[in-house]
PDB file of C-alpha atoms in Angstrom:
ATOM      1  CA  UNK A   1      92.061 192.315 147.202  1.00 46.00           C
ATOM      2  CA  UNK A   2      89.306 190.578 145.361  1.00 51.00           C
ATOM      3  CA  UNK A   3      85.741 192.174 145.933  1.00 62.00           C
ATOM      4  CA  UNK A   4      84.726 188.276 146.968  1.00 69.00           C
ATOM      5  CA  UNK A   5      87.366 187.991 149.436  1.00 68.00           C
ATOM      6  CA  UNK A   6      86.343 191.390 150.891  1.00 66.00           C
ATOM      7  CA  UNK A   7      82.729 190.485 150.840  1.00 70.00           C
ATOM      8  CA  UNK A   8      83.628 187.315 152.989  1.00 73.00           C
ATOM      9  CA  UNK A   9      85.655 189.414 155.523  1.00 70.00           C
ATOM     10  CA  UNK A  10      82.910 191.802 155.853  1.00 69.00           C
ATOM     11  CA  UNK A  11      79.981 189.475 156.041  1.00 76.00           C
ATOM     12  CA  UNK A  12      81.551 187.362 158.542  1.00 76.00           C
ATOM     13  CA  UNK A  13      81.945 190.038 160.928  1.00 75.00           C
ATOM     14  CA  UNK A  14      85.399 188.498 162.089  1.00 81.00           C
ATOM     15  CA  UNK A  15      87.878 190.825 160.589  1.00 86.00           C
ATOM     16  CA  UNK A  16      91.676 189.656 160.949  1.00 88.00           C
ATOM     17  CA  UNK A  17      93.942 192.232 162.403  1.00 90.00           C
ATOM     18  CA  UNK A  18      96.854 191.351 160.049  1.00 92.00           C
ATOM     19  CA  UNK A  19      96.866 190.040 156.437  1.00 90.00           C
ATOM     20  CA  UNK A  20      99.780 188.870 154.586  1.00 87.00           C
ATOM     21  CA  UNK A  21      99.854 188.451 150.932  1.00 86.00           C
ATOM     22  CA  UNK A  22     102.858 187.142 148.642  1.00 82.00           C
ATOM     23  CA  UNK A  23     102.655 189.023 145.396  1.00 75.00           C
ATOM     24  CA  UNK A  24     103.441 186.470 142.674  1.00 71.00           C
ATOM     25  CA  UNK A  25     102.590 185.370 139.211  1.00 65.00           C
ATOM     26  CA  UNK A  26     102.295 188.965 137.538  1.00 65.00           C
ATOM     27  CA  UNK A  27     105.076 188.130 135.001  1.00 66.00           C
ATOM     28  CA  UNK A  28     103.616 184.567 134.530  1.00 69.00           C
ATOM     29  CA  UNK A  29     100.209 186.115 133.821  1.00 72.00           C
ATOM     30  CA  UNK A  30     101.549 188.669 131.475  1.00 65.00           C
ATOM     31  CA  UNK A  31     103.360 186.048 129.420  1.00 78.00           C
ATOM     32  CA  UNK A  32     100.286 183.737 129.350  1.00 80.00           C
ATOM     33  CA  UNK A  33      98.566 186.806 127.834  1.00 78.00           C
ATOM     34  CA  UNK A  34     101.043 187.344 125.263  1.00 85.00           C
ATOM     35  CA  UNK A  35     102.441 190.691 127.037  1.00 75.00           C
ATOM     36  CA  UNK A  36     105.888 191.595 128.424  1.00 66.00           C
ATOM     37  CA  UNK A  37     106.355 190.629 131.980  1.00 65.00           C
ATOM     38  CA  UNK A  38     106.551 194.457 132.647  1.00 68.00           C
ATOM     39  CA  UNK A  39     103.081 194.766 131.813  1.00 65.00           C
ATOM     40  CA  UNK A  40     102.014 192.128 134.361  1.00 65.00           C
ATOM     41  CA  UNK A  41     104.011 194.024 136.993  1.00 65.00           C
ATOM     42  CA  UNK A  42     102.371 197.298 136.081  1.00 68.00           C
ATOM     43  CA  UNK A  43      98.961 195.446 136.538  1.00 71.00           C
ATOM     44  CA  UNK A  44     100.043 194.130 139.745  1.00 68.00           C
ATOM     45  CA  UNK A  45     100.468 197.521 141.181  1.00 76.00           C
ATOM     46  CA  UNK A  46      97.116 198.418 140.152  1.00 78.00           C
ATOM     47  CA  UNK A  47      96.030 195.532 142.190  1.00 80.00           C
ATOM     48  CA  UNK A  48      98.187 196.703 145.062  1.00 84.00           C
ATOM     49  CA  UNK A  49      96.292 199.963 145.327  1.00 87.00           C
ATOM     50  CA  UNK A  50      92.954 197.886 145.177  1.00 87.00           C
ATOM     51  CA  UNK A  51      94.317 195.739 148.069  1.00 88.00           C
ATOM     52  CA  UNK A  52      95.094 198.642 150.097  1.00 92.00           C
ATOM     53  CA  UNK A  53      91.909 200.380 149.728  1.00 91.00           C
ATOM     54  CA  UNK A  54      89.844 197.209 150.544  1.00 89.00           C
ATOM     55  CA  UNK A  55      91.834 196.256 153.639  1.00 91.00           C
ATOM     56  CA  UNK A  56      91.649 199.604 154.991  1.00 92.00           C
ATOM     57  CA  UNK A  57      87.520 199.668 154.350  1.00 88.00           C
ATOM     58  CA  UNK A  58      87.442 196.296 155.740  1.00 88.00           C
ATOM     59  CA  UNK A  59      88.789 197.354 158.964  1.00 91.00           C
ATOM     60  CA  UNK A  60      92.358 195.258 158.643  1.00 92.00           C
ATOM     61  CA  UNK A  61      94.983 197.096 160.760  1.00 96.00           C
ATOM     62  CA  UNK A  62      97.928 195.354 159.411  1.00 96.00           C
ATOM     63  CA  UNK A  63      98.636 194.663 155.726  1.00 95.00           C
ATOM     64  CA  UNK A  64     101.909 193.010 154.682  1.00 92.00           C
ATOM     65  CA  UNK A  65     102.928 192.564 151.232  1.00 91.00           C
ATOM     66  CA  UNK A  66     105.773 190.450 150.453  1.00 86.00           C
ATOM     67  CA  UNK A  67     106.550 192.259 146.759  1.00 83.00           C
ATOM     68  CA  UNK A  68     110.405 191.513 146.119  1.00 78.00           C
ATOM     69  CA  UNK A  69     112.354 188.936 147.670  1.00 77.00           C
ATOM     70  CA  UNK A  70     116.214 188.855 147.714  1.00 79.00           C
ATOM     71  CA  UNK A  71     116.114 186.068 145.286  1.00 82.00           C
ATOM     72  CA  UNK A  72     114.504 188.635 142.915  1.00 79.00           C
ATOM     73  CA  UNK A  73     117.810 190.347 142.250  1.00 82.00           C
ATOM     74  CA  UNK A  74     119.044 187.482 140.427  1.00 85.00           C
ATOM     75  CA  UNK A  75     116.477 188.077 137.539  1.00 87.00           C
ATOM     76  CA  UNK A  76     117.639 189.832 134.484  1.00 86.00           C
ATOM     77  CA  UNK A  77     119.099 193.208 134.996  1.00 92.00           C
ATOM     78  CA  UNK A  78     116.537 194.978 132.926  1.00 89.00           C
ATOM     79  CA  UNK A  79     113.684 193.151 134.629  1.00 84.00           C
ATOM     80  CA  UNK A  80     115.104 194.358 138.204  1.00 88.00           C
ATOM     81  CA  UNK A  81     115.850 197.917 136.851  1.00 91.00           C
ATOM     82  CA  UNK A  82     111.913 197.817 135.514  1.00 86.00           C
ATOM     83  CA  UNK A  83     110.731 196.839 138.974  1.00 86.00           C
ATOM     84  CA  UNK A  84     112.691 199.330 140.756  1.00 90.00           C
ATOM     85  CA  UNK A  85     111.663 202.108 138.436  1.00 90.00           C
ATOM     86  CA  UNK A  86     107.870 200.965 139.050  1.00 89.00           C
ATOM     87  CA  UNK A  87     108.508 201.038 142.826  1.00 90.00           C
ATOM     88  CA  UNK A  88     109.762 204.690 142.385  1.00 93.00           C
ATOM     89  CA  UNK A  89     107.107 205.684 140.441  1.00 91.00           C
ATOM     90  CA  UNK A  90     104.138 204.352 142.583  1.00 92.00           C
ATOM     91  CA  UNK A  91     105.999 205.379 145.826  1.00 92.00           C
ATOM     92  CA  UNK A  92     105.981 208.906 144.581  1.00 93.00           C
ATOM     93  CA  UNK A  93     102.447 208.861 142.852  1.00 92.00           C
ATOM     94  CA  UNK A  94     100.803 207.216 145.720  1.00 92.00           C
ATOM     95  CA  UNK A  95     102.511 208.960 149.004  1.00 95.00           C
ATOM     96  CA  UNK A  96      99.830 211.540 149.396  1.00 95.00           C
ATOM     97  CA  UNK A  97      96.642 209.358 148.551  1.00 94.00           C
ATOM     98  CA  UNK A  98      97.988 206.983 151.176  1.00 96.00           C
ATOM     99  CA  UNK A  99      98.425 209.527 153.860  1.00 97.00           C
ATOM    100  CA  UNK A 100      95.161 210.854 153.122  1.00 95.00           C
ATOM    101  CA  UNK A 101      93.790 207.233 153.647  1.00 95.00           C
ATOM    102  CA  UNK A 102      95.469 207.133 157.085  1.00 97.00           C
ATOM    103  CA  UNK A 103      98.107 204.531 155.686  1.00 97.00           C
ATOM    104  CA  UNK A 104     101.361 204.373 157.380  1.00 98.00           C
ATOM    105  CA  UNK A 105     104.007 202.608 154.952  1.00 97.00           C
ATOM    106  CA  UNK A 106     107.049 200.618 156.330  1.00 96.00           C
ATOM    107  CA  UNK A 107     109.464 198.927 154.263  1.00 93.00           C
ATOM    108  CA  UNK A 108     111.408 195.864 155.431  1.00 89.00           C
ATOM    109  CA  UNK A 109     114.385 194.237 154.024  1.00 85.00           C
ATOM    110  CA  UNK A 110     117.761 194.852 152.698  1.00 83.00           C
ATOM    111  CA  UNK A 111     117.227 198.547 151.552  1.00 86.00           C
ATOM    112  CA  UNK A 112     120.840 199.136 151.374  1.00 88.00           C
ATOM    113  CA  UNK A 113     120.854 197.325 148.038  1.00 87.00           C
ATOM    114  CA  UNK A 114     118.551 199.832 146.531  1.00 90.00           C
ATOM    115  CA  UNK A 115     120.075 202.560 144.089  1.00 92.00           C
ATOM    116  CA  UNK A 116     119.971 206.055 145.197  1.00 94.00           C
ATOM    117  CA  UNK A 117     116.540 206.915 143.186  1.00 95.00           C
ATOM    118  CA  UNK A 118     114.866 203.837 144.777  1.00 94.00           C
ATOM    119  CA  UNK A 119     116.088 204.689 148.299  1.00 95.00           C
ATOM    120  CA  UNK A 120     115.050 208.181 148.058  1.00 96.00           C
ATOM    121  CA  UNK A 121     111.489 207.118 146.847  1.00 95.00           C
ATOM    122  CA  UNK A 122     111.144 204.638 149.542  1.00 95.00           C
ATOM    123  CA  UNK A 123     112.456 207.177 152.074  1.00 96.00           C
ATOM    124  CA  UNK A 124     109.819 209.789 150.775  1.00 96.00           C
ATOM    125  CA  UNK A 125     106.865 207.362 151.024  1.00 96.00           C
ATOM    126  CA  UNK A 126     107.939 205.905 154.759  1.00 97.00           C
ATOM    127  CA  UNK A 127     108.504 209.858 155.742  1.00 97.00           C
ATOM    128  CA  UNK A 128     105.406 211.009 154.165  1.00 96.00           C
ATOM    129  CA  UNK A 129     102.998 208.737 155.619  1.00 97.00           C
ATOM    130  CA  UNK A 130     104.143 208.610 159.135  1.00 97.00           C
ATOM    131  CA  UNK A 131     101.547 208.752 161.934  1.00 96.00           C
ATOM    132  CA  UNK A 132      98.803 207.139 159.721  1.00 95.00           C
ATOM    133  CA  UNK A 133      96.236 205.569 162.020  1.00 95.00           C
ATOM    134  CA  UNK A 134      94.058 203.716 159.701  1.00 96.00           C
ATOM    135  CA  UNK A 135      96.236 200.950 158.063  1.00 97.00           C
ATOM    136  CA  UNK A 136     100.123 199.776 158.677  1.00 97.00           C
ATOM    137  CA  UNK A 137     101.367 198.761 155.467  1.00 96.00           C
ATOM    138  CA  UNK A 138     104.325 196.527 155.703  1.00 95.00           C
ATOM    139  CA  UNK A 139     106.249 196.349 152.181  1.00 91.00           C
ATOM    140  CA  UNK A 140     108.857 193.400 151.926  1.00 88.00           C
ATOM    141  CA  UNK A 141     111.175 194.522 149.534  1.00 89.00           C
ATOM    142  CA  UNK A 142     114.590 192.943 148.935  1.00 83.00           C
ATOM    143  CA  UNK A 143     113.517 190.399 151.881  1.00 80.00           C
ATOM    144  CA  UNK A 144     114.406 186.908 152.397  1.00 78.00           C
ATOM    145  CA  UNK A 145     113.388 184.610 155.278  1.00 70.00           C
ATOM    146  CA  UNK A 146     116.966 182.879 154.792  1.00 70.00           C
ATOM    147  CA  UNK A 147     118.513 186.420 154.969  1.00 68.00           C
ATOM    148  CA  UNK A 148     116.622 187.094 158.011  1.00 68.00           C
ATOM    149  CA  UNK A 149     117.916 184.154 159.960  1.00 72.00           C
ATOM    150  CA  UNK A 150     121.567 184.726 158.877  1.00 72.00           C
ATOM    151  CA  UNK A 151     121.313 188.315 160.004  1.00 71.00           C
ATOM    152  CA  UNK A 152     119.690 187.299 163.284  1.00 70.00           C
ATOM    153  CA  UNK A 153     122.565 184.698 163.972  1.00 77.00           C
ATOM    154  CA  UNK A 154     124.944 187.494 163.409  1.00 77.00           C
ATOM    155  CA  UNK A 155     123.321 189.945 165.621  1.00 77.00           C
ATOM    156  CA  UNK A 156     122.609 187.443 168.473  1.00 74.00           C
ATOM    157  CA  UNK A 157     126.093 187.780 170.250  1.00 77.00           C
ATOM    158  CA  UNK A 158     125.894 191.580 170.461  1.00 74.00           C
ATOM    159  CA  UNK A 159     122.183 191.350 171.576  1.00 70.00           C
ATOM    160  CA  UNK A 160     122.646 188.795 174.696  1.00 66.00           C
ATOM    161  CA  UNK A 161     123.322 190.487 178.267  1.00 66.00           C
ATOM    162  CA  UNK A 162     126.144 189.928 180.305  1.00 60.00           C
ATOM    163  CA  UNK A 163     129.851 189.068 179.656  1.00 57.00           C
TER     164      UNK A 163
END
């Protein structure tokens, strides 16, 4: 989270309970700087760490990061593989630090689309941070609003009480 935004939150004394951020533009940033898109995604992960620490420090209770939409599966296979590899790496690397900070991670989205290695890394970070009391981190990965609406419509008949 940008330091000036954190300062505004702190100075206002009116800390929001929930902040949601759409992570977008890392690849374009890298391209503008003459780097491969993967460099932008790695830099974006550094910003994620700072954002989580800043949100917890500011007293925000819930942070939602919309990180990877269902539409992102349509990107080139190599880029998707790189993003999933980055997710695996950071999930394993940051798990203990997040637990120590009191962050509880929840992953929302179509996780059944993950390969085995990505699913394992996601499961490890979710299980490894259970019980965190400082900040709930919702990671929206393989998530899309349209798909959520369709899933809800399909589930509706099973959820209604009565005959």
